[in-house]
PDB file of C-alpha atoms in Angstrom:
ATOM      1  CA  UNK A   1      65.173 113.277 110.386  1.00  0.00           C
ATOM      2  CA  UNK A   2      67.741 115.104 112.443  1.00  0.00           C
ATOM      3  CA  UNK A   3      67.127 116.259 115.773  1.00  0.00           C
ATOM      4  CA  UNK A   4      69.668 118.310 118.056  1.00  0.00           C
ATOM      5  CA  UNK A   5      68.411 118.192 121.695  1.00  0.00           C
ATOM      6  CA  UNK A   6      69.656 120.713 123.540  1.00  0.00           C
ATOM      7  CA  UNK A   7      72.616 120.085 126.742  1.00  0.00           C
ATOM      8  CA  UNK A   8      72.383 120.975 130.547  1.00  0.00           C
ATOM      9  CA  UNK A   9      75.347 123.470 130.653  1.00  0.00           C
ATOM     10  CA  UNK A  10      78.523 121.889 130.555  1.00  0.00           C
ATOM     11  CA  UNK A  11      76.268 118.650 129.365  1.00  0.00           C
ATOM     12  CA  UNK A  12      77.155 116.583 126.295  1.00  0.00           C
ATOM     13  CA  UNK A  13      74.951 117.247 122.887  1.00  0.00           C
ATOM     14  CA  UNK A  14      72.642 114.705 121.774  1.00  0.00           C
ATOM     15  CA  UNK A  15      72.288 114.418 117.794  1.00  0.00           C
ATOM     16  CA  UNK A  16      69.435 111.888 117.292  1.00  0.00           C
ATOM     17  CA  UNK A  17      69.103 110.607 113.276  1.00  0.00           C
ATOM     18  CA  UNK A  18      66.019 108.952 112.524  1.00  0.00           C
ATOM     19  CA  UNK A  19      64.659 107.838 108.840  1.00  0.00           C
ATOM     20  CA  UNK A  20      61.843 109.447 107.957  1.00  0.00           C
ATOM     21  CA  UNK A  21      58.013 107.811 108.122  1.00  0.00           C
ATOM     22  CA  UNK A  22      54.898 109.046 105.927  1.00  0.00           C
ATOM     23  CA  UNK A  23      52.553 107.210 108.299  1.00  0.00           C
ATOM     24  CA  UNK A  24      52.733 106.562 112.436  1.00  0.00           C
ATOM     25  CA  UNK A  25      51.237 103.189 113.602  1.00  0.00           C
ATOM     26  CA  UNK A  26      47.545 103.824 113.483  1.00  0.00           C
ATOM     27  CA  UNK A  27      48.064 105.234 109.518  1.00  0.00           C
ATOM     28  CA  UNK A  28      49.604 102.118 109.203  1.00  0.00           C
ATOM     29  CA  UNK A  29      46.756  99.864 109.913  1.00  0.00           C
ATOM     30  CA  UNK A  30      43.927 102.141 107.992  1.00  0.00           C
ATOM     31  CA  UNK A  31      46.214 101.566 104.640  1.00  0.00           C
ATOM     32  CA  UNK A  32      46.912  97.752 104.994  1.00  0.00           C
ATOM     33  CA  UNK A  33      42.949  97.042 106.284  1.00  0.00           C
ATOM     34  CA  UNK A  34      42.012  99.364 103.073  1.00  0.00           C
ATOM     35  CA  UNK A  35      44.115  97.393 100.921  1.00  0.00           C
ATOM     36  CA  UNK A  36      42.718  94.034 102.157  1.00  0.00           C
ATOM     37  CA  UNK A  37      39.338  95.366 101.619  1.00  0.00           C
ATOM     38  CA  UNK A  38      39.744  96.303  98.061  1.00  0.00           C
ATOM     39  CA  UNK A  39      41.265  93.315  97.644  1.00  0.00           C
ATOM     40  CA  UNK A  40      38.491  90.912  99.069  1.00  0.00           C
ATOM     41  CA  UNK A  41      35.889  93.582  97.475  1.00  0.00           C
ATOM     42  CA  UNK A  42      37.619  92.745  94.128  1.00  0.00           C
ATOM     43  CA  UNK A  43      37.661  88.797  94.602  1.00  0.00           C
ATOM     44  CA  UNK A  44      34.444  88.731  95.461  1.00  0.00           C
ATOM     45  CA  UNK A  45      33.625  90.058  92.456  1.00  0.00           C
ATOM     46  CA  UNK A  46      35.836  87.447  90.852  1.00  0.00           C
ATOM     47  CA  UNK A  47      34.303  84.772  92.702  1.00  0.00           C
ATOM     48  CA  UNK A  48      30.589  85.893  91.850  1.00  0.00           C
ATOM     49  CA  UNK A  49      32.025  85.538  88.044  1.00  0.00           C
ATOM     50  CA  UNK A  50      32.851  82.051  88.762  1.00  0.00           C
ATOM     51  CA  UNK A  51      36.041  82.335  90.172  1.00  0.00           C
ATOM     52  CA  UNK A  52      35.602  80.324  93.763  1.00  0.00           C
ATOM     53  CA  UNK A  53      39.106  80.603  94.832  1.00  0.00           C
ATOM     54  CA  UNK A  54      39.934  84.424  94.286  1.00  0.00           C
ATOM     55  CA  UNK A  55      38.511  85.107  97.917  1.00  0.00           C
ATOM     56  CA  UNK A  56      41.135  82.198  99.187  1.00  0.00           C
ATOM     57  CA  UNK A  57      44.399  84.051  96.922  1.00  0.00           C
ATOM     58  CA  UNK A  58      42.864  87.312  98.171  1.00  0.00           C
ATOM     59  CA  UNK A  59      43.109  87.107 101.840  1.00  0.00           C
ATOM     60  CA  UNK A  60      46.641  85.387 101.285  1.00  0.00           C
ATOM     61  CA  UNK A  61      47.928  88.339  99.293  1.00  0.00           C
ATOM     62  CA  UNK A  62      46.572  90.744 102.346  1.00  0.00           C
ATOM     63  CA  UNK A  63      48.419  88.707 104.631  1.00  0.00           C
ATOM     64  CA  UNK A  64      51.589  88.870 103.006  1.00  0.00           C
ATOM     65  CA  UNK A  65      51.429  92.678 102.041  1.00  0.00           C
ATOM     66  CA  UNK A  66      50.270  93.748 105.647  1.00  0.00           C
ATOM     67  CA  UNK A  67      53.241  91.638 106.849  1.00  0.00           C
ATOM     68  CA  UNK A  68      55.612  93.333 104.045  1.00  0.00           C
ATOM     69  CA  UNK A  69      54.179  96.605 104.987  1.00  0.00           C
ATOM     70  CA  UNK A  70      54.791  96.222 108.803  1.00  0.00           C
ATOM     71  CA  UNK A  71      58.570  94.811 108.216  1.00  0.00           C
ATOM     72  CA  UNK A  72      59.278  97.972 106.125  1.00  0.00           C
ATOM     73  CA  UNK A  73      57.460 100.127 109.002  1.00  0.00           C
ATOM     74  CA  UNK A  74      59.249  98.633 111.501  1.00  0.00           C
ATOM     75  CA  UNK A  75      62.570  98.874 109.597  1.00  0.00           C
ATOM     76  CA  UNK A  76      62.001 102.790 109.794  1.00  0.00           C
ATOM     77  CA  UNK A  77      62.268 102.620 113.831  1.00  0.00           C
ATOM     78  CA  UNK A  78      66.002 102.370 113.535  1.00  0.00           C
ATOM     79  CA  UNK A  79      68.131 105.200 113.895  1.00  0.00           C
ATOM     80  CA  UNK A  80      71.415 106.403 115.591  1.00  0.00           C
ATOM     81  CA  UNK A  81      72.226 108.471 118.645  1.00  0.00           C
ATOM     82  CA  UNK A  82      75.241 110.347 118.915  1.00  0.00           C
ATOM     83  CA  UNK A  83      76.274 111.988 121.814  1.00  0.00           C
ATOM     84  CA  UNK A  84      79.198 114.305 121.753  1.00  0.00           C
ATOM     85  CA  UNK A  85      80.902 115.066 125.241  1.00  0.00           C
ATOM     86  CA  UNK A  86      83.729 116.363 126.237  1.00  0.00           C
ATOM     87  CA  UNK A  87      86.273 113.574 125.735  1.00  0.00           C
ATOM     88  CA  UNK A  88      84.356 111.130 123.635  1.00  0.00           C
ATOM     89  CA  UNK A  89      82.187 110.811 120.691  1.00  0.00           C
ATOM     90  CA  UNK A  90      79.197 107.893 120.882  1.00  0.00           C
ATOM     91  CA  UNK A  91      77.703 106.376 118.172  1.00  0.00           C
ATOM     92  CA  UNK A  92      74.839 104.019 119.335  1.00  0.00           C
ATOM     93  CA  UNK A  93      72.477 102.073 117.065  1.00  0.00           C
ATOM     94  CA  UNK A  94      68.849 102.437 118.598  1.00  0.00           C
ATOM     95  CA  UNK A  95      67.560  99.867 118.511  1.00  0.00           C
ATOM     96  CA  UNK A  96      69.914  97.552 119.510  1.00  0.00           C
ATOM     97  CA  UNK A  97      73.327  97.519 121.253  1.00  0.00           C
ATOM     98  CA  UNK A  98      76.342  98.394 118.898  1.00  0.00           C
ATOM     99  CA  UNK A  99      77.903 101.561 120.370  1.00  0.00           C
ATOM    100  CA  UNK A 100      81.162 102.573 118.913  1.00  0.00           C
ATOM    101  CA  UNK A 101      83.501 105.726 120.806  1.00  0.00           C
ATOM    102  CA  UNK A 102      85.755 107.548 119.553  1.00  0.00           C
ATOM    103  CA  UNK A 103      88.043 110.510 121.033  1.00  0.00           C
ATOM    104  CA  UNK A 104      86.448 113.379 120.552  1.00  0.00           C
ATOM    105  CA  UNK A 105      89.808 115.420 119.674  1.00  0.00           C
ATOM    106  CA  UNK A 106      90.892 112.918 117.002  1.00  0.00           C
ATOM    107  CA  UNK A 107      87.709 112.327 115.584  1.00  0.00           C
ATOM    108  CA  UNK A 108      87.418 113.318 111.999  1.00  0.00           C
ATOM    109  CA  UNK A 109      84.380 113.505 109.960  1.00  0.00           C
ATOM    110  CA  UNK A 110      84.078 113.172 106.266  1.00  0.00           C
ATOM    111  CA  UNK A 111      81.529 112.428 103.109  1.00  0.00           C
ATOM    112  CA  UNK A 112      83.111 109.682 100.874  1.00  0.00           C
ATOM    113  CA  UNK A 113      82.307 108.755  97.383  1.00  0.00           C
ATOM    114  CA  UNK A 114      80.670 104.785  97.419  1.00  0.00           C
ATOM    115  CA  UNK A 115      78.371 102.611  95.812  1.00  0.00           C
ATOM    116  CA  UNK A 116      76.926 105.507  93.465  1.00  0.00           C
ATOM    117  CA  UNK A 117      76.114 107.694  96.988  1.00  0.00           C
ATOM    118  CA  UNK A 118      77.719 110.275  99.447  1.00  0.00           C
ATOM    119  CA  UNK A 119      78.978 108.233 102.853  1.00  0.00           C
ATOM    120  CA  UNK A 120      78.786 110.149 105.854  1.00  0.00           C
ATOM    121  CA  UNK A 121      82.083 109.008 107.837  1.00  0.00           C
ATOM    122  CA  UNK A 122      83.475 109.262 111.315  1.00  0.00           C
ATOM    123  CA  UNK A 123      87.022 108.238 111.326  1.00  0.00           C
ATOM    124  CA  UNK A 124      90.010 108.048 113.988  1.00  0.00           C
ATOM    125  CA  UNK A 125      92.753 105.980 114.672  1.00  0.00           C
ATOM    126  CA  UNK A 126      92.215 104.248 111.858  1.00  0.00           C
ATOM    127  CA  UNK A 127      88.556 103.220 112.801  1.00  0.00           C
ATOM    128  CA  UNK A 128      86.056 104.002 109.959  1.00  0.00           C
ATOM    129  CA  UNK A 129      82.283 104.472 110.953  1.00  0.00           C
ATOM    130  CA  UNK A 130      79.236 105.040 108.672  1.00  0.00           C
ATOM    131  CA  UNK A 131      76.530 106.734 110.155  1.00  0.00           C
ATOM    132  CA  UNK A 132      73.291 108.047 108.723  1.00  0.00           C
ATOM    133  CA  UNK A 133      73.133 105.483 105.522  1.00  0.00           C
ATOM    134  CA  UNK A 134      69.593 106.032 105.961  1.00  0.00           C
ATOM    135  CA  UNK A 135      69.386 109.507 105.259  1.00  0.00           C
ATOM    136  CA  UNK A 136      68.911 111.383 101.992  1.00  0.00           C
ATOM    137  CA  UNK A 137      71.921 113.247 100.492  1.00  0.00           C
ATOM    138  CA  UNK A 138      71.140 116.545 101.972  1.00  0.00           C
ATOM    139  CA  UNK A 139      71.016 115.232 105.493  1.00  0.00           C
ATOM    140  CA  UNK A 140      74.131 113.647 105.295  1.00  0.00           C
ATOM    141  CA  UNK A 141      75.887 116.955 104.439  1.00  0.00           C
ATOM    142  CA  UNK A 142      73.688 118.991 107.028  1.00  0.00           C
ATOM    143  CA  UNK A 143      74.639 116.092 109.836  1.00  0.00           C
ATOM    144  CA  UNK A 144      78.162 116.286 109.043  1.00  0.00           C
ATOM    145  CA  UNK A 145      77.955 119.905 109.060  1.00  0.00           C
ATOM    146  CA  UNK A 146      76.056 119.771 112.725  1.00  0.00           C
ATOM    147  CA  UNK A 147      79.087 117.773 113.657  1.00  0.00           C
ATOM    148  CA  UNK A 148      81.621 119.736 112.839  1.00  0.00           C
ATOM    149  CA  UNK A 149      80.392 122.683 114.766  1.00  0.00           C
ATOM    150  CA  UNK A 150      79.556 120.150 117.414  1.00  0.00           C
ATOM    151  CA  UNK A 151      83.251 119.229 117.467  1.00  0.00           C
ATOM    152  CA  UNK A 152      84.893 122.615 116.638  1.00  0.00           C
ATOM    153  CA  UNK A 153      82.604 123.689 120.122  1.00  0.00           C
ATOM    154  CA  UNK A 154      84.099 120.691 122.140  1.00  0.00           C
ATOM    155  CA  UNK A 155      87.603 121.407 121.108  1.00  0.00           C
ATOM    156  CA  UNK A 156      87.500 125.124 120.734  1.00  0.00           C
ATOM    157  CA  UNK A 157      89.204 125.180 117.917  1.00  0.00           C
ATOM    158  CA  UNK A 158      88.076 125.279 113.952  1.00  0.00           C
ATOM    159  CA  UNK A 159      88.008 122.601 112.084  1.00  0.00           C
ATOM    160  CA  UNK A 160      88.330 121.523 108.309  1.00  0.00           C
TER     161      UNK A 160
END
């Protein structure tokens, strides 16, 4: 997901890049306790047919998918914040605390051919940054699109 927020005047612009999520927290929790409770339906079934420790396996299984299920979840929190101003260009990993600047008038951005995908590129100075790995192919080209103008604004001057 791509989000552009917009700038005070004179401000710096914000591009937020998020992956995208099917379900918020509370869809989260009605899928896993609806799994667990098709599973335990299911082993009790087993378990009426003779089967004592289905119920046991059952409940272990729930526990491990909910906790596969949340990990994947909470892997889809991450994103990246860039903020284009004036002079500089931030990259910042959200969560966390990697930030990477570059010049904003030496900045180049660029999709690169690499490990059977597009790369979405910042380069300058000889510094290489990936950003948006997360996104699908058609967001990479839209973000480094949104850039471009971004930077072509900042500089006021067109860019290639």
């Amino acid at each position: 997901m791509i989000v552009l927020r917009p700038n005070a005047v004179g401000g710096p612009r914000v591009l937020w890049l998020r992956p995208n999520r099917a379900l918020d927290r509370r869809g989260l929790r009605r899928v896993v306790v609806g799994l667990a409770a098709l599973a335990l339906a299911t082993a009790s079934l087993g378990a009426w047919q003779g089967n004592v420790f289905a119920p046991v396996f059952a409940l272990a299984e729930s526990f491990v998918v909910g906790f596969a299920l949340g990990a994947a979840w909470r892997a889809g929190g991450k994103g990246e914040r860039i903020v284009v101003g004036a002079d500089t260009l931030e990259v910042r990993a959200v969560p966390g605390r990697r930030v990477v600047r570059f010049q904003t008038h030496w900045v180049r951005v660029g999709l690169a051919s690499g490990n059977g995908r597009q790369r979405l590129l910042l380069a300058s100075h000889g510094n290489e940054l990936e950003i948006g790995a997360f996104l699908g192919e058609e967001e990479r080209v839209e973000v480094s699109r949104k850039l471009m103008v971004l930077l072509s604004e900042v500089s006021g001057q067109t860019r290639r």
